[in-house]
Coordinates of C-alpha atoms and ligand atoms in Angstrom, one line a residue:
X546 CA 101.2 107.1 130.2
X547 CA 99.9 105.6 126.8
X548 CA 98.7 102.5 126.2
X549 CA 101.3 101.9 123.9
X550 CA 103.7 102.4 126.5
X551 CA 101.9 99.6 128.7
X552 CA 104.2 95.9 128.4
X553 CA 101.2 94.6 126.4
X554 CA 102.2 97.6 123.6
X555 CA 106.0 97.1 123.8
X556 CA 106.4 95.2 120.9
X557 CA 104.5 94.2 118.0
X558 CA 100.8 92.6 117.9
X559 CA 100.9 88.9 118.1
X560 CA 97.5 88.4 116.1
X561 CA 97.6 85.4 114.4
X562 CA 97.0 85.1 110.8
X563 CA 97.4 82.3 107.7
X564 CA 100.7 82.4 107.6
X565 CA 101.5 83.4 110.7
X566 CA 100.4 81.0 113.2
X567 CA 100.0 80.8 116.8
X568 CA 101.0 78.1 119.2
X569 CA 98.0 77.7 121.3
X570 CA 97.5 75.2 124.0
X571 CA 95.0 73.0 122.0
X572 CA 98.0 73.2 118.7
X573 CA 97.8 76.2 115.8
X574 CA 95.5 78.7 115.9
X575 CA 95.4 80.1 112.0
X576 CA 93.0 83.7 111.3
X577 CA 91.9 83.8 108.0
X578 CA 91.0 87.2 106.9
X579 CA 87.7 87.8 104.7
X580 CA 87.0 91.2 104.5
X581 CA 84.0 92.4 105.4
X582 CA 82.4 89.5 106.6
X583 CA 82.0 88.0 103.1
X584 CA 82.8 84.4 102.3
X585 CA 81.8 82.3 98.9
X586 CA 80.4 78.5 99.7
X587 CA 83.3 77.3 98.0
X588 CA 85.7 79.4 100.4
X589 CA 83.5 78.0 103.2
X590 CA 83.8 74.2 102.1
X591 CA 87.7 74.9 101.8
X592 CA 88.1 76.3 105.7
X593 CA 85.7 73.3 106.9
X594 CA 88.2 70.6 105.1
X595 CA 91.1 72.2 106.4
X596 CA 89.3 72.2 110.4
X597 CA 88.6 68.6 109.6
X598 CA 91.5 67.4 107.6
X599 CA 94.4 69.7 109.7
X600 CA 92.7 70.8 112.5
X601 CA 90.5 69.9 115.7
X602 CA 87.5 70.5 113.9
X603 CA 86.6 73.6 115.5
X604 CA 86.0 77.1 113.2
X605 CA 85.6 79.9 115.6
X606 CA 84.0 83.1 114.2
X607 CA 85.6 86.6 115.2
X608 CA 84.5 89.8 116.6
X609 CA 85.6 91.3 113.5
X610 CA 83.7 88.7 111.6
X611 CA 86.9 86.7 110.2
X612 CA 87.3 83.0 110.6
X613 CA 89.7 80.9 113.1
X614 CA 90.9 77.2 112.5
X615 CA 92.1 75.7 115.8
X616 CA 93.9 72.5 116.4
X617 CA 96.4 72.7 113.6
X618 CA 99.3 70.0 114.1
X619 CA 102.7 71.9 114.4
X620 CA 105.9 70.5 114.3
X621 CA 107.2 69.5 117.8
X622 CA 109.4 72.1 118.2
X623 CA 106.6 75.1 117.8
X624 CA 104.7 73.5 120.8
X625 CA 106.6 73.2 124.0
X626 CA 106.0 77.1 125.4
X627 CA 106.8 78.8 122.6
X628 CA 104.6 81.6 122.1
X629 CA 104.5 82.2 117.9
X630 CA 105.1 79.6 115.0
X631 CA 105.7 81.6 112.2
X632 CA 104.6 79.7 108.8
X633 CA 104.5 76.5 110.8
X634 CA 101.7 75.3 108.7
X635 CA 102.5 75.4 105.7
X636 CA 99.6 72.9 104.1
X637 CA 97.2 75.0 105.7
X638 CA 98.6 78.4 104.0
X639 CA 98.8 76.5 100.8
X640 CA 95.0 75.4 101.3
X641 CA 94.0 78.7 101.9
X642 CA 95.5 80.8 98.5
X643 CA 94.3 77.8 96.7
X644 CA 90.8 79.3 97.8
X645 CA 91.5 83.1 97.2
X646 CA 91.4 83.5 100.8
X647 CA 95.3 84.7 100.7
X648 CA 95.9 87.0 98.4
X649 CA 98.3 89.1 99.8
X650 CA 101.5 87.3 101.5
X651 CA 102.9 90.6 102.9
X652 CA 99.6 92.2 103.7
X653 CA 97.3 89.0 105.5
X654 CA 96.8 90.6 108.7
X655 CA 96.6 94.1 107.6
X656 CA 93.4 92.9 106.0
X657 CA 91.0 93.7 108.7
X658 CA 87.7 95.1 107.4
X659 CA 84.5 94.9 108.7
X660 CA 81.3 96.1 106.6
X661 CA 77.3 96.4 107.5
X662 CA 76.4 92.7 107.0
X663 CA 73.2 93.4 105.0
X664 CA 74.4 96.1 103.1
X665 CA 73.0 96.2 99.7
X666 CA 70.5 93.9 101.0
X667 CA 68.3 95.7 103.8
X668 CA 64.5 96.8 103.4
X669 CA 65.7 99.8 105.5
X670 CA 67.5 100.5 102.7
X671 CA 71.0 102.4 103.0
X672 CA 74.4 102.7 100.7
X673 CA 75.6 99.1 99.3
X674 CA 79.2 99.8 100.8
X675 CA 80.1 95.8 99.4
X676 CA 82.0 97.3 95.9
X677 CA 83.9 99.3 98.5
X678 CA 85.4 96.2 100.4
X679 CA 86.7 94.7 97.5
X680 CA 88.5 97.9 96.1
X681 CA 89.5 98.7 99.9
X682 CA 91.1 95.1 100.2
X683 CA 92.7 95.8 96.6
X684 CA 94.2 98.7 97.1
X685 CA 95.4 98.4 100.8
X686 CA 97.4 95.2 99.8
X687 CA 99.0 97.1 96.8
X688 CA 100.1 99.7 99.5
X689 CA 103.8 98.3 100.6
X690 CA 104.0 101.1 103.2
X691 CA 101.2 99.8 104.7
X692 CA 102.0 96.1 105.5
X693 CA 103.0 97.7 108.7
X694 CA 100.1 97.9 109.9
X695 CA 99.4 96.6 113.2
X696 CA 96.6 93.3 113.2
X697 CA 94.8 95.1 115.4
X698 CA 94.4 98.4 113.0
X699 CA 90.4 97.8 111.7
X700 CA 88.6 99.4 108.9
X701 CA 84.8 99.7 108.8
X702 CA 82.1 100.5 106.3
X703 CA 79.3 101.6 107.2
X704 CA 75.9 101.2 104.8
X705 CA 74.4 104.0 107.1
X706 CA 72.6 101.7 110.0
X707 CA 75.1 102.5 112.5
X708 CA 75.7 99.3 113.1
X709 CA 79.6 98.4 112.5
X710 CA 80.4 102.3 113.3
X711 CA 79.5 101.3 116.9
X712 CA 82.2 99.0 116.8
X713 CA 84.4 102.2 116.6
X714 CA 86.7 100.9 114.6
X715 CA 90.0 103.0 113.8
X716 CA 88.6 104.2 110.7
X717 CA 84.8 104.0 109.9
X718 CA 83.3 105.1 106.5
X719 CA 79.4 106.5 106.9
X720 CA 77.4 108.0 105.0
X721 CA 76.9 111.5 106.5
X722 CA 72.5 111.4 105.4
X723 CA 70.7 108.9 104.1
X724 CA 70.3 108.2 100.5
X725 CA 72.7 110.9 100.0
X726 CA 76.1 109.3 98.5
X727 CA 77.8 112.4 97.7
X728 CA 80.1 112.6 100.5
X729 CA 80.7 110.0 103.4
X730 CA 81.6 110.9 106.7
X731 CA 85.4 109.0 108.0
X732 CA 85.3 108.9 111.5
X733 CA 88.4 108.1 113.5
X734 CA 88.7 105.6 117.1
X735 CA 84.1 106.6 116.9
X736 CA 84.9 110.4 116.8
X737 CA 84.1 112.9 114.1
X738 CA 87.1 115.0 113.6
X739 CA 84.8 116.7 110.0
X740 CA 86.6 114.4 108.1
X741 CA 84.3 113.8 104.2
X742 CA 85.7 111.9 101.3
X743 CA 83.7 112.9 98.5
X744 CA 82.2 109.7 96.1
X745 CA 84.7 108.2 94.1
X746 CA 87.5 109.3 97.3
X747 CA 86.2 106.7 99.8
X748 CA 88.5 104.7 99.2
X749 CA 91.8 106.6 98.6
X750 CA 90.3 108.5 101.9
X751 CA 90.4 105.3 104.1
X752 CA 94.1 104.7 103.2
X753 CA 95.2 107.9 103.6
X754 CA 94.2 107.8 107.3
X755 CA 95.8 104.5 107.6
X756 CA 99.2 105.9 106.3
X757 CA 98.3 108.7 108.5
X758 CA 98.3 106.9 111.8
X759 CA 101.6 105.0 110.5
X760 CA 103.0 108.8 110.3
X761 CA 101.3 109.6 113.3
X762 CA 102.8 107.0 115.5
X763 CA 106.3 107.4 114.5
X764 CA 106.2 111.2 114.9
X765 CA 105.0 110.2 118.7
X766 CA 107.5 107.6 118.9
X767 CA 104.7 105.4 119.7
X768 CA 104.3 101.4 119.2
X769 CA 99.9 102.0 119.7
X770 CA 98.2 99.3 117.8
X771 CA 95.2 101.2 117.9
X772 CA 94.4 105.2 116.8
X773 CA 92.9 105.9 119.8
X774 CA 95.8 105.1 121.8
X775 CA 98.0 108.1 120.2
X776 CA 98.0 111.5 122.2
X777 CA 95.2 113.6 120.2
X778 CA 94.8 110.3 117.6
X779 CA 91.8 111.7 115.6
X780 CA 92.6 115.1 115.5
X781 CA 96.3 114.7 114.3
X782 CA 95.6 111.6 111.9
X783 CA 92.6 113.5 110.5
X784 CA 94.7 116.8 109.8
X785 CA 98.2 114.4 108.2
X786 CA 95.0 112.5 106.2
X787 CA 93.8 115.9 104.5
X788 CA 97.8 116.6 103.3
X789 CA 98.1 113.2 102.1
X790 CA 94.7 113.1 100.4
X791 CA 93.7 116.4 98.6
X792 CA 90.7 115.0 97.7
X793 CA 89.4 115.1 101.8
X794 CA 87.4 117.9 102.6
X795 CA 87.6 119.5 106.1
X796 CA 83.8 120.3 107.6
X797 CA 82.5 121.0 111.0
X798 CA 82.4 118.2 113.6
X799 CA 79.0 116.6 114.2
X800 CA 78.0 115.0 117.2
X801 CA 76.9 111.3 117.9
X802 CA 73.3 112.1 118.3
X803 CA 73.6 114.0 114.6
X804 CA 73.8 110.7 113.0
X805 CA 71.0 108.1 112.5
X806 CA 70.2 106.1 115.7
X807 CA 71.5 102.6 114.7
X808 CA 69.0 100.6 112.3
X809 CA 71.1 98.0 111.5
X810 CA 70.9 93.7 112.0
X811 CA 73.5 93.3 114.1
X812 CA 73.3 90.0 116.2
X813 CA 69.8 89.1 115.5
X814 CA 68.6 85.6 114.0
X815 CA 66.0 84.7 112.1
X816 CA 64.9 85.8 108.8
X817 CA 65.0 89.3 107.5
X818 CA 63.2 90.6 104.5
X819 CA 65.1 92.2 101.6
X820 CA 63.9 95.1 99.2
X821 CA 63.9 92.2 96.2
X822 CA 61.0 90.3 98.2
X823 CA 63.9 87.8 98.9
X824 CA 65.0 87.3 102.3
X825 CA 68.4 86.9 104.3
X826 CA 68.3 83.9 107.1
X827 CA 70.5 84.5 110.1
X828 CA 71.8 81.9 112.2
X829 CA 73.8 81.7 115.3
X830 CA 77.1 79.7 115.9
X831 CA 76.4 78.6 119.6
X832 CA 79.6 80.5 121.2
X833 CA 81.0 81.2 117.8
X834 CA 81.9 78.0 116.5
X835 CA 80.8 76.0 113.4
X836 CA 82.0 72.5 112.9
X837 CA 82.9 71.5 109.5
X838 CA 79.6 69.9 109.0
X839 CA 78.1 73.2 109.8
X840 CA 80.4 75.1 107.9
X841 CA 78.9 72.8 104.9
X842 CA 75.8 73.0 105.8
X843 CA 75.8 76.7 105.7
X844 CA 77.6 76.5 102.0
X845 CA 75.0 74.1 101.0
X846 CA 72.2 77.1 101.7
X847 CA 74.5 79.4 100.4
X848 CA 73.6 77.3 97.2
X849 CA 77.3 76.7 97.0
X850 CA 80.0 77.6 94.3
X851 CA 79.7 81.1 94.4
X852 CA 77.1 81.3 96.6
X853 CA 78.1 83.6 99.4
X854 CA 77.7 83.8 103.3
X855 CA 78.4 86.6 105.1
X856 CA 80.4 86.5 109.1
X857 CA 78.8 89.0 111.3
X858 CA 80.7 91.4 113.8
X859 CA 78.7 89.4 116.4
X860 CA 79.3 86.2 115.0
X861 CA 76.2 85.0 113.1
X862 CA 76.5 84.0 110.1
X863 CA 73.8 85.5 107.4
X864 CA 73.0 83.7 103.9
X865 CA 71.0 86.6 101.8
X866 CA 69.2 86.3 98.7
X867 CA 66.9 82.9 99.6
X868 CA 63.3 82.8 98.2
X869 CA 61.3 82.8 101.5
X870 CA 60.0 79.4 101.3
X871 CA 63.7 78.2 100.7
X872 CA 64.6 80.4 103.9
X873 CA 61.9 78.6 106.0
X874 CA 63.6 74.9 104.7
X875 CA 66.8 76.1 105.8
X876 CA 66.1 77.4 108.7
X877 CA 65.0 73.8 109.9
X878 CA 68.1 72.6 108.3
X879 CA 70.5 74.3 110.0
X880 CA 68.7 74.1 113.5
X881 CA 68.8 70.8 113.0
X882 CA 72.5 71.0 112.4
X883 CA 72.6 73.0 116.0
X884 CA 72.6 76.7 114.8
X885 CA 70.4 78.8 116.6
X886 CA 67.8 80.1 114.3
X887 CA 65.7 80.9 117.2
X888 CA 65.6 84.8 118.2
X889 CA 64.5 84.2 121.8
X890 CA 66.8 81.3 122.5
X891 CA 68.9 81.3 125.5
X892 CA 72.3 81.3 123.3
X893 CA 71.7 84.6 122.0
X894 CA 73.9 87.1 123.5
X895 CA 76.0 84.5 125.3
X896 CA 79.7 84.1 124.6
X897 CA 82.8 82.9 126.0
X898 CA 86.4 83.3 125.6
X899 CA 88.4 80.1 124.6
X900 CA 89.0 78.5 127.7
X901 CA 90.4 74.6 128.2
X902 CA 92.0 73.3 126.8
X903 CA 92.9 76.1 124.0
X904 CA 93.9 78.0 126.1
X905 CA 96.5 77.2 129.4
X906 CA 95.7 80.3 131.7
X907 CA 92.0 78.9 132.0
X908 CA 91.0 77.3 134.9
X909 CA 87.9 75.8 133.3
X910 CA 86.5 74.4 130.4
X911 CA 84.0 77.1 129.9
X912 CA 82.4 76.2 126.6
X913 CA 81.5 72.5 128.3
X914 CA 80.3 74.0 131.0
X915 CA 78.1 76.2 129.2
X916 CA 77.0 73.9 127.0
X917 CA 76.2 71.3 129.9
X918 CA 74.3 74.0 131.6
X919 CA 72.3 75.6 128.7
X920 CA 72.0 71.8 127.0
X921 CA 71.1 71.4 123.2
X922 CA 70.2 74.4 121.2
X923 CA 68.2 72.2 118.9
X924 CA 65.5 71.5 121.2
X925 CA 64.7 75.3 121.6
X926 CA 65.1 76.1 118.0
X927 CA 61.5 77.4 117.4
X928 CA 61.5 78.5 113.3
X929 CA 58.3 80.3 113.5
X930 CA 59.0 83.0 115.2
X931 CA 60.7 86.7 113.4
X932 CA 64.1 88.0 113.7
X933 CA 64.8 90.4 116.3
X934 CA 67.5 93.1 115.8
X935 CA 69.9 92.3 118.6
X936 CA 69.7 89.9 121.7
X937 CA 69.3 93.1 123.9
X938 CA 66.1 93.7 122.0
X939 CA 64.6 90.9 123.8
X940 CA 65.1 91.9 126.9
X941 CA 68.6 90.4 128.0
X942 CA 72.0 91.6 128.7
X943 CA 74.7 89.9 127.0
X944 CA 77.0 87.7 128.9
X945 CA 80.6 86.7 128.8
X946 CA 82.2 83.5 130.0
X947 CA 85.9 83.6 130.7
X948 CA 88.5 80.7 132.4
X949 CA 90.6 83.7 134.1
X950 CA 90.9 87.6 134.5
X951 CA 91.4 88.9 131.3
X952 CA 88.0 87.9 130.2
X953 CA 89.2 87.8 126.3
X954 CA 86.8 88.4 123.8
X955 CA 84.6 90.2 126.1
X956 CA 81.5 92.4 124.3
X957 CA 82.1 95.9 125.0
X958 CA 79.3 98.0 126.6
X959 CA 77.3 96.5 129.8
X960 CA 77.9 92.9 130.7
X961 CA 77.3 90.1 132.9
X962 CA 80.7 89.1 133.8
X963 CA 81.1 85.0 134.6
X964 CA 84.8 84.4 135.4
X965 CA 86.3 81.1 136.6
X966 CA 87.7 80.7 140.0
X967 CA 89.5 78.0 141.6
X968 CA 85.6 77.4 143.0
X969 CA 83.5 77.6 140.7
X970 CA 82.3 80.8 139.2
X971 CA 82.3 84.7 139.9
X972 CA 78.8 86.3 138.3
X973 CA 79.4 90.4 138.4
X974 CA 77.1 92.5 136.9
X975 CA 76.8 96.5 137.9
X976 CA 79.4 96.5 140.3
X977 CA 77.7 93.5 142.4
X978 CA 79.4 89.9 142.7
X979 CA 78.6 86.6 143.5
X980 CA 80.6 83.6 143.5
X981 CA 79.2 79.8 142.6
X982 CA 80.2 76.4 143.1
X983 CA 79.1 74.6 139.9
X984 CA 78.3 75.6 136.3
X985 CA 74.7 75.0 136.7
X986 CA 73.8 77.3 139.6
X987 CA 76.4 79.9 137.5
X988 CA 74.3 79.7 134.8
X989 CA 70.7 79.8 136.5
X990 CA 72.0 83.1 137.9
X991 CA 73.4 84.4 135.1
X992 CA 70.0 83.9 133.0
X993 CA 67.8 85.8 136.0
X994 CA 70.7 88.3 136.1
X995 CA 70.9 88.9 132.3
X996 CA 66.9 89.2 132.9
X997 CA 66.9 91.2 135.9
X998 CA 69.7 94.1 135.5
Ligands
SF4_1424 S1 90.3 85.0 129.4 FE1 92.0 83.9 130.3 S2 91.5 81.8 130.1 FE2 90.2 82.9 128.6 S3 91.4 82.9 126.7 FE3 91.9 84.8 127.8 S4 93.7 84.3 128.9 FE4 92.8 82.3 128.3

């Protein structure tokens, strides 16, 4: 059996998008795409006045580093139990192409592109892949085949660090060596079927395998949101990709271990030194959320205008090009806002699916009881000390809150598990579980676990 033959894959995604909005518990839940992490301040401001003005309040950041207003007001009759509002906020939509952050009515949530977040920007230097998100997002929206897409369907560009090709994204561009920007590799679902698009085919490449998997999944009869969920997916979209593309070059397969170990930022905070002698500040969203006031904060470092900010995979947000003494200002600015711009605080690596009262199947408020349990980031906001690369580098495991089961938004790779009960909470980590009665012994256990595995 296929995944796509599962109930969850019998009919089409439900992602939410600008247009398309979902009735959530809390009201609307509107994803605005920005491809490849990138917004300007002025797009920022716009999304923080529609949170405030429409909305809760509440901007959540995405694992594939787009941004989610929650809250919206809906007419009566999309609330109730009824599972999608199509265009139900319209004010919102109209806010949103106002800011160039809908450009494609027919095309929004095919628009799902994730890039290295310091690409063109990192002292360990690799390919700027940023020109390529623009002309991706260009030409997939004047595609008409491929607004059918499914939202789930995600493009990556890698610079070279290996850090959004371990997302495994349906279809990854990456440089095959270093510094060599001849050929790129495209690897499909994480695998290397030998697929190259020479330069100036990068882009023609990546659509043709997305047309491909279209092809693919209706010669399979499939309804698989995701190329890995067709029988044989890479092999089969790579070989319809080289027919639809003459400009793709077949070569011999290489392994994982063939390519660069991964280099890049991902989820670290702090400040990270750029080839310019200019410096990028990361900051961290406690559980993935920015306020409006934070979301104008971070314009306001962006320099606003056309300052830009750039929405990480692991939802940090990254403002580059800062003089270093600017950087340190900031940094205290937006700690004092509540961003973590501390690498060793305890909110690194911790996340949380939406829980109550977004969200009815939870059986707990997890973000308050996170946040009553791991108190103020502010306090531990230490700006002295350097960015690491990832939370794991300090020595913790990531963990994931959830209100029930399904443990949405979950980090892939190994976890510490913290799921609601009807008691308290269940800590798993390694195959070993324990149950607690309140959020504070969950947490204490989950910080020696995350510690300790
Ligand atoms: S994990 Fe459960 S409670 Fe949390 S958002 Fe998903 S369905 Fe809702």
């Amino acid at each position: 059996m296929f995944n796509s033959d599962l109930p969850g894959r019998s009919g089409p995604d439900a992602c939410p998008g600008a247009l398309q909005v979902h009735a959530a518990a809390d009201g609307g839940l509107a994803r605005v795409r920005i491809p490849g992490g990138a917004v300007t301040a002025g797009q920022l401001r716009a999304v923080a006045a529609a949170a405030r003005e429409l909305g809760s309040g509440v901007i959540e950041l995405t694992s594939r580093a787009n941004l989610q207003v929650r809250g919206l007001r809906l007419p009566p009759d999309a609330c109730g139990g009824a599972e999608r509002a199509p265009a139900e906020a319209p004010d919102f939509a109209a806010r949103m192409a106002a800011a160039g952050l809908l450009p494609s009515a027919t095309h929004e949530r095919a628009r799902n592109i994730v890039a290295s977040p310091l690409a063109g920007r990192s002292a360990a230097g690799g390919r700027d892949v940023r020109p390529l998100v623009a002309e991706l997002d260009r030409a997939l929206c004047a595609r008409p085949g491929l607004a059918e897409l499914p939202g789930r369907f995600l493009f990556a560009l890698d610079d070279g660090s290996g850090d959004v090709a371990a997302l495994e994204a349906d279809v990854t561009l990456r440089p095959v060596a270093a510094a060599d920007e001849s050929e790129a590799a495209l690897l499909l679902a994480g695998a290397d079927p030998g697929l190259r698009a020479p330069s100036g085919a990068e882009t023609a490449g990546l659509l043709a395998v997305a047309e491909a998997f279209l092809a693919e999944r209706a010669a399979q009869g499939s309804r698989a949101w995701r190329l890995r969920e067709l029988a044989d997916g890479p092999v089969r979209v790579a070989a319809r990709a080289v027919q639809l593309e003459p400009r793709l070059r077949r070569s011999a397969a290489r392994p994982p271990e063939a390519y660069a170990a991964e280099t890049g930022a991902g989820g670290a905070v702090g400040v990270v030194g750029q080839p310019d002698g200019r410096v990028a500040l990361a900051v961290l969203p406690p559980l993935g959320r920015l306020t409006p006031a934070q979301a104008e904060a971070l314009a306001a470092a962006a320099g606003d205008g056309a300052g830009e900010v750039r929405v990480t995979p692991w939802r940090t947000v990254v403002v580059p090009d800062l003089t270093p003494a600017d950087a340190g200002r900031w940094r205290a600015r937006l700690a004092e806002a509540g961003l973590v711009a501390d690498p060793a605080s305890p909110w690194l690596g911790v996340t949380a699916c939406a829980g109550r009262p977004g969200c009815a199947k939870s059986r707990a408020d997890v973000h308050a009881d996170i946040r009553a349990a791991l108190g103020d980031p502010r306090p531990d906001a230490d700006v002295s000390r350097d960015a690491v690369r990832s939370p794991t580098d300090a020595g913790r495991i990531p963990a994931h809150w959830a209100g029930c089961e399904r443990r949405c938004g979950r980090p892939r790779g190994r976890v510490v598990d913290v799921v609601a009960t009807t008691h308290g909470y269940r800590v798993e980590a390694d195959g070993v579980s324990r149950a607690f009665p309140g959020a504070e012994q969950t947490s204490a256990a989950v910080a020696a676990t995350r510690e300790g595995l």
